[in-house]
């Protein structure tokens, strides 16, 4: 092999560590990993995947009709109406090819310059409803004031997140792509945020040597991270995109490896990484926008993982000193299990063992309770509180008596029925005595509430919390329905600093 050929095979900023083809043992381990992922219900059925494709076809048809209707309202010529177009792009787990049962479809709707985001929120839902089968749309929620304005819904039984941006083009044909950075000229910051997901996802796929091993490894790492409760961007852990970029970087270093080998090497490479040296899939690009800035706070990022699409940004700016330490501990644990698997002393299922946060994790815990007197107010208030948890963790990190402050990666939603303010006060102090009969505790990730998510993303400062009227029954008896979301932080205290009982 010539040096020129070797250079042509380089992926990322550095040459591969090895280009050796997989051994029979590695191929067998890969088969075993895929089989275990199937047992863990990580893949959905062929029928459900086909249903997703039909849902996307429906959204694409609605996009074209929506753009046409806006053009008609603007009294544009028939030629403009016929050629204005409109196109959808997916991003996130669906675009990366690592979705499973219950996964949502992150979808970007793109229109021409004359179609605004206000048009999208006011008209698109009704257009989609007119084209969809009867009763196909459920639980539609619009959050136009969010950091990334979003419409969330269940469409034909599939969870769909819709965001919108317009390009400074008169037409958006079926052949339109988003890889040309000149398309970003003239766009608002909100437009950029909406475009970013698709552009980053597409870049990741282009920057890995082989997509199949990448997807197998990413499925495994995402499942591991979720089971170990270290998957939550808002709380202070890497989110889906960050984990994908970490796996992609390992794939670049082992371009011929199987997914199983990538998983093993992942723990080795990431476990030895010298943070805060950033993870990069390619050199940071400069581009046509004059407002690309380097912020002073960037130098304080604990574990920087940089997105590859212009304008590049750190996807892990929320990580704190404590969550960094927790991630490092889990990577070490994962590496030890992976080593045992490769020496036939363990099995893949042991890598995916659930966390012990509440059972064996800590002696002391803090609970943070967000409470409201209506479901609508709680959707937003709980999101605001969630967005502040990592700041509490950062403050605890500065306390000399605390070694570690470990935030659990999701909140717990409950509904309570109280007959007096005294009972309400008990609920606010953590009592579960008045939890409403027939209701169950739900975690915030499974509820996947659009308004909660939007408020958590940016603090909810732009989203109004609705007012609440107290209820009194016909006999004059107080009746309080209290909605709570509880967040937990495990505390590891320095020896000799524990509180006296």
PDB file of C-alpha atoms in Angstrom, residues 32-159:
ATOM      1  CA  UNK A  32     -23.593 -11.537  19.481  1.00  0.00           C
ATOM      2  CA  UNK A  33     -23.874  -7.777  20.097  1.00  0.00           C
ATOM      3  CA  UNK A  34     -26.571  -7.368  17.447  1.00  0.00           C
ATOM      4  CA  UNK A  35     -28.463 -10.340  18.890  1.00  0.00           C
ATOM      5  CA  UNK A  36     -28.320  -8.805  22.358  1.00  0.00           C
ATOM      6  CA  UNK A  37     -29.544  -5.442  21.019  1.00  0.00           C
ATOM      7  CA  UNK A  38     -32.507  -7.254  19.512  1.00  0.00           C
ATOM      8  CA  UNK A  39     -33.237  -8.919  22.863  1.00  0.00           C
ATOM      9  CA  UNK A  40     -33.114  -5.464  24.433  1.00  0.00           C
ATOM     10  CA  UNK A  41     -35.863  -4.352  21.995  1.00  0.00           C
ATOM     11  CA  UNK A  42     -33.529  -1.891  20.297  1.00  0.00           C
ATOM     12  CA  UNK A  43     -34.831  -2.511  16.767  1.00  0.00           C
ATOM     13  CA  UNK A  44     -38.364  -1.959  15.569  1.00  0.00           C
ATOM     14  CA  UNK A  45     -40.249  -4.210  13.148  1.00  0.00           C
ATOM     15  CA  UNK A  46     -40.115  -3.833   9.385  1.00  0.00           C
ATOM     16  CA  UNK A  47     -43.828  -2.971   9.421  1.00  0.00           C
ATOM     17  CA  UNK A  48     -43.315  -0.091  11.867  1.00  0.00           C
ATOM     18  CA  UNK A  49     -40.426   1.271   9.800  1.00  0.00           C
ATOM     19  CA  UNK A  50     -42.623   1.216   6.698  1.00  0.00           C
ATOM     20  CA  UNK A  51     -45.269   3.124   8.673  1.00  0.00           C
ATOM     21  CA  UNK A  52     -42.663   5.777   9.455  1.00  0.00           C
ATOM     22  CA  UNK A  53     -41.872   6.132   5.758  1.00  0.00           C
ATOM     23  CA  UNK A  54     -45.568   6.656   4.965  1.00  0.00           C
ATOM     24  CA  UNK A  55     -45.799   9.290   7.701  1.00  0.00           C
ATOM     25  CA  UNK A  56     -42.867  11.162   6.150  1.00  0.00           C
ATOM     26  CA  UNK A  57     -44.461  10.935   2.708  1.00  0.00           C
ATOM     27  CA  UNK A  58     -47.604  12.476   4.192  1.00  0.00           C
ATOM     28  CA  UNK A  59     -45.627  15.317   5.787  1.00  0.00           C
ATOM     29  CA  UNK A  60     -43.823  15.963   2.492  1.00  0.00           C
ATOM     30  CA  UNK A  61     -47.144  16.190   0.640  1.00  0.00           C
ATOM     31  CA  UNK A  62     -48.470  18.534   3.313  1.00  0.00           C
ATOM     32  CA  UNK A  63     -45.332  20.690   3.007  1.00  0.00           C
ATOM     33  CA  UNK A  64     -45.837  21.247  -0.717  1.00  0.00           C
ATOM     34  CA  UNK A  65     -49.532  22.001  -0.244  1.00  0.00           C
ATOM     35  CA  UNK A  66     -48.797  24.325   2.672  1.00  0.00           C
ATOM     36  CA  UNK A  67     -46.320  26.354   0.590  1.00  0.00           C
ATOM     37  CA  UNK A  68     -48.800  26.514  -2.294  1.00  0.00           C
ATOM     38  CA  UNK A  69     -51.546  27.814  -0.007  1.00  0.00           C
ATOM     39  CA  UNK A  70     -49.296  30.536   1.416  1.00  0.00           C
ATOM     40  CA  UNK A  71     -48.349  31.584  -2.125  1.00  0.00           C
ATOM     41  CA  UNK A  72     -52.033  31.735  -3.112  1.00  0.00           C
ATOM     42  CA  UNK A  73     -52.818  33.915  -0.100  1.00  0.00           C
ATOM     43  CA  UNK A  74     -50.049  36.242  -1.229  1.00  0.00           C
ATOM     44  CA  UNK A  75     -51.675  36.361  -4.691  1.00  0.00           C
ATOM     45  CA  UNK A  76     -48.530  35.193  -6.445  1.00  0.00           C
ATOM     46  CA  UNK A  77     -48.574  33.986 -10.041  1.00  0.00           C
ATOM     47  CA  UNK A  78     -49.477  30.413 -10.903  1.00  0.00           C
ATOM     48  CA  UNK A  79     -45.941  29.860 -12.163  1.00  0.00           C
ATOM     49  CA  UNK A  80     -44.525  30.829  -8.754  1.00  0.00           C
ATOM     50  CA  UNK A  81     -47.107  28.678  -6.963  1.00  0.00           C
ATOM     51  CA  UNK A  82     -46.283  25.646  -9.101  1.00  0.00           C
ATOM     52  CA  UNK A  83     -42.527  25.972  -8.599  1.00  0.00           C
ATOM     53  CA  UNK A  84     -42.233  27.203  -5.003  1.00  0.00           C
ATOM     54  CA  UNK A  85     -41.813  23.637  -3.761  1.00  0.00           C
ATOM     55  CA  UNK A  86     -40.932  22.830  -0.147  1.00  0.00           C
ATOM     56  CA  UNK A  87     -39.039  19.882   1.272  1.00  0.00           C
ATOM     57  CA  UNK A  88     -38.628  17.972   4.531  1.00  0.00           C
ATOM     58  CA  UNK A  89     -35.383  16.716   6.062  1.00  0.00           C
ATOM     59  CA  UNK A  90     -34.975  14.399   9.024  1.00  0.00           C
ATOM     60  CA  UNK A  91     -32.321  14.531  11.723  1.00  0.00           C
ATOM     61  CA  UNK A  92     -31.549  12.897  15.044  1.00  0.00           C
ATOM     62  CA  UNK A  93     -31.876   9.144  15.655  1.00  0.00           C
ATOM     63  CA  UNK A  94     -34.059   8.530  12.610  1.00  0.00           C
ATOM     64  CA  UNK A  95     -31.630  10.155  10.183  1.00  0.00           C
ATOM     65  CA  UNK A  96     -28.687   8.408  11.836  1.00  0.00           C
ATOM     66  CA  UNK A  97     -30.453   5.073  11.451  1.00  0.00           C
ATOM     67  CA  UNK A  98     -30.461   4.180  15.156  1.00  0.00           C
ATOM     68  CA  UNK A  99     -34.164   4.576  15.958  1.00  0.00           C
ATOM     69  CA  UNK A 100     -36.181   1.943  17.762  1.00  0.00           C
ATOM     70  CA  UNK A 101     -39.723   1.264  19.010  1.00  0.00           C
ATOM     71  CA  UNK A 102     -41.318   4.481  20.241  1.00  0.00           C
ATOM     72  CA  UNK A 103     -38.617   6.774  18.837  1.00  0.00           C
ATOM     73  CA  UNK A 104     -39.854  10.074  17.502  1.00  0.00           C
ATOM     74  CA  UNK A 105     -39.034  11.435  14.059  1.00  0.00           C
ATOM     75  CA  UNK A 106     -37.234  14.775  14.194  1.00  0.00           C
ATOM     76  CA  UNK A 107     -38.317  16.562  11.027  1.00  0.00           C
ATOM     77  CA  UNK A 108     -37.291  19.881   9.514  1.00  0.00           C
ATOM     78  CA  UNK A 109     -39.733  21.538   7.117  1.00  0.00           C
ATOM     79  CA  UNK A 110     -38.021  23.908   4.662  1.00  0.00           C
ATOM     80  CA  UNK A 111     -39.825  26.518   2.603  1.00  0.00           C
ATOM     81  CA  UNK A 112     -38.901  29.403   0.272  1.00  0.00           C
ATOM     82  CA  UNK A 113     -38.177  32.911   1.521  1.00  0.00           C
ATOM     83  CA  UNK A 114     -41.766  34.189   1.223  1.00  0.00           C
ATOM     84  CA  UNK A 115     -43.109  31.560   3.669  1.00  0.00           C
ATOM     85  CA  UNK A 116     -42.556  32.596   7.272  1.00  0.00           C
ATOM     86  CA  UNK A 117     -42.489  30.672  10.534  1.00  0.00           C
ATOM     87  CA  UNK A 118     -45.732  32.426  11.521  1.00  0.00           C
ATOM     88  CA  UNK A 119     -47.297  30.945   8.383  1.00  0.00           C
ATOM     89  CA  UNK A 120     -46.044  27.531   9.444  1.00  0.00           C
ATOM     90  CA  UNK A 121     -47.582  27.640  12.913  1.00  0.00           C
ATOM     91  CA  UNK A 122     -50.879  29.129  11.769  1.00  0.00           C
ATOM     92  CA  UNK A 123     -51.489  27.043   8.642  1.00  0.00           C
ATOM     93  CA  UNK A 124     -49.419  23.862   8.512  1.00  0.00           C
ATOM     94  CA  UNK A 125     -51.383  21.853  11.134  1.00  0.00           C
ATOM     95  CA  UNK A 126     -54.691  22.360   9.305  1.00  0.00           C
ATOM     96  CA  UNK A 127     -53.130  21.466   5.946  1.00  0.00           C
ATOM     97  CA  UNK A 128     -51.666  18.295   7.423  1.00  0.00           C
ATOM     98  CA  UNK A 129     -54.985  17.401   9.028  1.00  0.00           C
ATOM     99  CA  UNK A 130     -56.801  17.833   5.702  1.00  0.00           C
ATOM    100  CA  UNK A 131     -54.463  15.331   4.016  1.00  0.00           C
ATOM    101  CA  UNK A 132     -54.145  12.824   6.859  1.00  0.00           C
ATOM    102  CA  UNK A 133     -56.580   9.954   7.526  1.00  0.00           C
ATOM    103  CA  UNK A 134     -59.412  10.744   9.931  1.00  0.00           C
ATOM    104  CA  UNK A 135     -58.265  11.000  13.564  1.00  0.00           C
ATOM    105  CA  UNK A 136     -54.644  10.324  12.537  1.00  0.00           C
ATOM    106  CA  UNK A 137     -53.366  13.398  14.424  1.00  0.00           C
ATOM    107  CA  UNK A 138     -53.348  13.252  18.207  1.00  0.00           C
ATOM    108  CA  UNK A 139     -51.834  15.300  21.024  1.00  0.00           C
ATOM    109  CA  UNK A 140     -50.778  18.180  18.791  1.00  0.00           C
ATOM    110  CA  UNK A 141     -48.872  20.837  20.733  1.00  0.00           C
ATOM    111  CA  UNK A 142     -47.368  24.003  19.266  1.00  0.00           C
ATOM    112  CA  UNK A 143     -44.635  25.968  21.039  1.00  0.00           C
ATOM    113  CA  UNK A 144     -43.855  28.904  18.725  1.00  0.00           C
ATOM    114  CA  UNK A 145     -41.924  30.866  21.370  1.00  0.00           C
ATOM    115  CA  UNK A 146     -39.416  28.121  22.169  1.00  0.00           C
ATOM    116  CA  UNK A 147     -35.664  28.467  21.615  1.00  0.00           C
ATOM    117  CA  UNK A 148     -36.254  26.097  18.710  1.00  0.00           C
ATOM    118  CA  UNK A 149     -39.942  26.648  17.806  1.00  0.00           C
ATOM    119  CA  UNK A 150     -41.652  23.272  17.515  1.00  0.00           C
ATOM    120  CA  UNK A 151     -44.877  21.433  16.744  1.00  0.00           C
ATOM    121  CA  UNK A 152     -45.116  18.041  18.444  1.00  0.00           C
ATOM    122  CA  UNK A 153     -47.756  15.445  17.616  1.00  0.00           C
ATOM    123  CA  UNK A 154     -48.686  11.804  17.254  1.00  0.00           C
ATOM    124  CA  UNK A 155     -49.285  11.136  13.553  1.00  0.00           C
ATOM    125  CA  UNK A 156     -50.637   7.710  12.617  1.00  0.00           C
ATOM    126  CA  UNK A 157     -49.282   6.418  15.918  1.00  0.00           C
ATOM    127  CA  UNK A 158     -45.776   7.833  15.336  1.00  0.00           C
ATOM    128  CA  UNK A 159     -44.357  10.628  17.497  1.00  0.00           C
TER     129      UNK A 159
END
